């Protein structure tokens, strides 16, 4: 972008231009950040996974400026995928101060009501929906 060359894939969502930040903009470049890991890994010989490949463990997390949703998938010995989720409020306001939960000590996912209307329910729905919208092939 700095050199004026066209982007190789204008539809790619796994990267974002830092030019605004380099130009002095203080606006956030993203609304959410997504990460994932899976195991076992493999070294592709032709750019594709081996035939029949399916990870035994697949973890994803998406966060915004306040909340973080972690989705863990494990394939058990019967081949069934078991999904567990955790939701953290990383900046819980307190009177006169902001408390941080940097060690993700309080999992709020059990308090979420699917389809509910509380602020926590809406935060979960937004992050879960964003994960599913951006990465539908990874969402079960």
mmCIF file of C-alpha atoms in Angstrom:
data_model
loop_
_atom_site.group_PDB
_atom_site.id
_atom_site.type_symbol
_atom_site.label_atom_id
_atom_site.label_comp_id
_atom_site.label_asym_id
_atom_site.label_seq_id
_atom_site.Cartn_x
_atom_site.Cartn_y
_atom_site.Cartn_z
ATOM 1 C CA UNK A 1 0.000 0.000 0.000
ATOM 2 C CA UNK A 2 2.843 2.385 0.830
ATOM 3 C CA UNK A 3 4.401 1.701 -2.580
ATOM 4 C CA UNK A 4 1.077 2.088 -4.377
ATOM 5 C CA UNK A 5 0.925 -1.557 -5.487
ATOM 6 C CA UNK A 6 -2.475 -3.250 -5.540
ATOM 7 C CA UNK A 7 -3.207 -5.744 -2.797
ATOM 8 C CA UNK A 8 -2.749 -9.339 -4.045
ATOM 9 C CA UNK A 9 -6.132 -10.352 -2.650
ATOM 10 C CA UNK A 10 -8.490 -7.523 -1.823
ATOM 11 C CA UNK A 11 -10.887 -9.954 -0.106
ATOM 12 C CA UNK A 12 -8.382 -11.336 2.419
ATOM 13 C CA UNK A 13 -9.585 -10.784 5.960
ATOM 14 C CA UNK A 14 -6.538 -12.141 7.737
ATOM 15 C CA UNK A 15 -4.542 -8.944 7.362
ATOM 16 C CA UNK A 16 -5.121 -5.224 7.637
ATOM 17 C CA UNK A 17 -3.263 -2.141 6.485
ATOM 18 C CA UNK A 18 -1.138 -0.361 9.058
ATOM 19 C CA UNK A 19 -0.773 2.712 6.833
ATOM 20 C CA UNK A 20 -3.344 4.725 8.849
ATOM 21 C CA UNK A 21 -1.362 4.062 12.050
ATOM 22 C CA UNK A 22 1.887 5.012 10.341
ATOM 23 C CA UNK A 23 0.209 8.225 9.189
ATOM 24 C CA UNK A 24 -0.642 9.077 12.808
ATOM 25 C CA UNK A 25 -4.237 7.867 13.097
ATOM 26 C CA UNK A 26 -5.181 6.769 16.605
ATOM 27 C CA UNK A 27 -8.408 5.079 15.518
ATOM 28 C CA UNK A 28 -8.515 1.335 16.199
ATOM 29 C CA UNK A 29 -7.673 -0.640 13.075
ATOM 30 C CA UNK A 30 -9.880 -3.608 14.033
ATOM 31 C CA UNK A 31 -12.972 -4.145 16.108
ATOM 32 C CA UNK A 32 -12.044 -7.741 16.905
ATOM 33 C CA UNK A 33 -8.949 -9.923 16.935
ATOM 34 C CA UNK A 34 -9.124 -13.634 16.093
ATOM 35 C CA UNK A 35 -6.564 -16.373 16.818
ATOM 36 C CA UNK A 36 -6.625 -20.127 16.390
ATOM 37 C CA UNK A 37 -4.495 -23.189 17.033
ATOM 38 C CA UNK A 38 -5.016 -26.805 16.134
ATOM 39 C CA UNK A 39 -3.230 -30.057 16.847
ATOM 40 C CA UNK A 40 -1.779 -32.159 15.467
ATOM 41 C CA UNK A 41 -0.105 -29.834 13.008
ATOM 42 C CA UNK A 42 1.295 -31.052 9.737
ATOM 43 C CA UNK A 43 3.804 -29.846 7.168
ATOM 44 C CA UNK A 44 1.988 -29.573 3.872
ATOM 45 C CA UNK A 45 3.935 -30.921 0.932
ATOM 46 C CA UNK A 46 1.603 -29.416 -1.662
ATOM 47 C CA UNK A 47 -0.150 -26.643 0.291
ATOM 48 C CA UNK A 48 -3.019 -28.864 1.393
ATOM 49 C CA UNK A 49 -3.672 -30.999 4.463
ATOM 50 C CA UNK A 50 -3.134 -34.757 4.154
ATOM 51 C CA UNK A 51 -6.114 -36.836 3.001
ATOM 52 C CA UNK A 52 -8.501 -37.450 5.868
ATOM 53 C CA UNK A 53 -6.834 -34.846 8.105
ATOM 54 C CA UNK A 54 -8.906 -33.632 11.052
ATOM 55 C CA UNK A 55 -7.368 -31.978 14.103
ATOM 56 C CA UNK A 56 -7.915 -33.628 17.472
ATOM 57 C CA UNK A 57 -7.773 -30.243 19.206
ATOM 58 C CA UNK A 58 -8.945 -26.967 17.715
ATOM 59 C CA UNK A 59 -8.956 -23.778 19.782
ATOM 60 C CA UNK A 60 -10.191 -20.376 18.669
ATOM 61 C CA UNK A 61 -10.507 -17.078 20.447
ATOM 62 C CA UNK A 62 -12.015 -13.784 19.410
ATOM 63 C CA UNK A 63 -11.933 -10.612 21.448
ATOM 64 C CA UNK A 64 -13.042 -7.044 21.229
ATOM 65 C CA UNK A 65 -12.091 -4.108 23.402
ATOM 66 C CA UNK A 66 -13.781 -5.656 26.446
ATOM 67 C CA UNK A 67 -14.691 -9.338 26.068
ATOM 68 C CA UNK A 68 -12.860 -12.479 24.991
ATOM 69 C CA UNK A 69 -14.591 -15.654 23.812
ATOM 70 C CA UNK A 70 -12.583 -18.884 23.732
ATOM 71 C CA UNK A 71 -13.972 -21.916 21.913
ATOM 72 C CA UNK A 72 -12.216 -25.251 22.495
ATOM 73 C CA UNK A 73 -13.013 -28.344 20.441
ATOM 74 C CA UNK A 74 -11.662 -31.790 21.322
ATOM 75 C CA UNK A 75 -12.204 -34.990 19.363
ATOM 76 C CA UNK A 76 -12.701 -37.813 21.846
ATOM 77 C CA UNK A 77 -11.685 -41.450 21.296
ATOM 78 C CA UNK A 78 -15.044 -42.167 19.614
ATOM 79 C CA UNK A 79 -14.408 -39.365 17.106
ATOM 80 C CA UNK A 80 -17.089 -37.104 18.585
ATOM 81 C CA UNK A 81 -16.213 -33.402 18.787
ATOM 82 C CA UNK A 82 -16.831 -31.936 22.250
ATOM 83 C CA UNK A 83 -17.111 -28.134 22.385
ATOM 84 C CA UNK A 84 -16.403 -25.999 25.452
ATOM 85 C CA UNK A 85 -16.569 -22.212 25.603
ATOM 86 C CA UNK A 86 -15.229 -19.615 27.991
ATOM 87 C CA UNK A 87 -16.149 -15.921 28.097
ATOM 88 C CA UNK A 88 -14.173 -13.293 29.962
ATOM 89 C CA UNK A 89 -14.835 -9.640 30.717
ATOM 90 C CA UNK A 90 -11.296 -8.303 30.530
ATOM 91 C CA UNK A 91 -12.206 -4.831 31.815
ATOM 92 C CA UNK A 92 -14.932 -5.023 34.409
ATOM 93 C CA UNK A 93 -15.822 -1.506 35.550
ATOM 94 C CA UNK A 94 -15.930 -0.883 39.284
ATOM 95 C CA UNK A 95 -16.981 2.322 41.028
ATOM 96 C CA UNK A 96 -14.141 4.802 40.667
ATOM 97 C CA UNK A 97 -11.768 2.349 38.951
ATOM 98 C CA UNK A 98 -11.420 -0.290 36.294
ATOM 99 C CA UNK A 99 -10.619 -3.827 37.382
ATOM 100 C CA UNK A 100 -8.748 -5.984 34.946
ATOM 101 C CA UNK A 101 -9.000 -9.771 34.655
ATOM 102 C CA UNK A 102 -5.753 -10.337 32.715
ATOM 103 C CA UNK A 103 -5.428 -13.891 33.991
ATOM 104 C CA UNK A 104 -8.939 -14.793 32.836
ATOM 105 C CA UNK A 105 -9.880 -16.010 36.275
ATOM 106 C CA UNK A 106 -13.677 -15.544 36.051
ATOM 107 C CA UNK A 107 -15.379 -17.527 33.268
ATOM 108 C CA UNK A 108 -18.685 -15.788 32.587
ATOM 109 C CA UNK A 109 -19.952 -18.253 29.964
ATOM 110 C CA UNK A 110 -22.123 -20.194 32.461
ATOM 111 C CA UNK A 111 -24.018 -16.945 33.168
ATOM 112 C CA UNK A 112 -24.919 -16.390 29.493
ATOM 113 C CA UNK A 113 -28.480 -17.081 28.399
ATOM 114 C CA UNK A 114 -28.630 -17.859 24.682
ATOM 115 C CA UNK A 115 -31.072 -15.454 23.094
ATOM 116 C CA UNK A 116 -31.080 -13.382 26.284
ATOM 117 C CA UNK A 117 -31.028 -9.594 26.388
ATOM 118 C CA UNK A 118 -28.602 -8.777 29.196
ATOM 119 C CA UNK A 119 -25.398 -6.909 28.253
ATOM 120 C CA UNK A 120 -23.424 -10.123 28.826
ATOM 121 C CA UNK A 121 -25.812 -12.136 26.638
ATOM 122 C CA UNK A 122 -25.487 -9.536 23.870
ATOM 123 C CA UNK A 123 -21.665 -9.473 24.156
ATOM 124 C CA UNK A 124 -21.517 -13.269 23.821
ATOM 125 C CA UNK A 125 -23.907 -13.253 20.853
ATOM 126 C CA UNK A 126 -21.873 -10.546 19.098
ATOM 127 C CA UNK A 127 -18.535 -12.343 19.492
ATOM 128 C CA UNK A 128 -19.949 -15.772 18.670
ATOM 129 C CA UNK A 129 -21.752 -14.333 15.648
ATOM 130 C CA UNK A 130 -18.596 -12.561 14.456
ATOM 131 C CA UNK A 131 -16.580 -15.787 14.782
ATOM 132 C CA UNK A 132 -19.210 -17.677 12.799
ATOM 133 C CA UNK A 133 -19.582 -14.920 10.173
ATOM 134 C CA UNK A 134 -15.877 -14.544 9.521
ATOM 135 C CA UNK A 135 -14.926 -18.211 9.765
ATOM 136 C CA UNK A 136 -18.010 -20.302 8.890
ATOM 137 C CA UNK A 137 -15.956 -23.297 7.783
ATOM 138 C CA UNK A 138 -14.383 -23.488 11.233
ATOM 139 C CA UNK A 139 -17.595 -23.161 13.232
ATOM 140 C CA UNK A 140 -19.573 -26.189 14.430
#
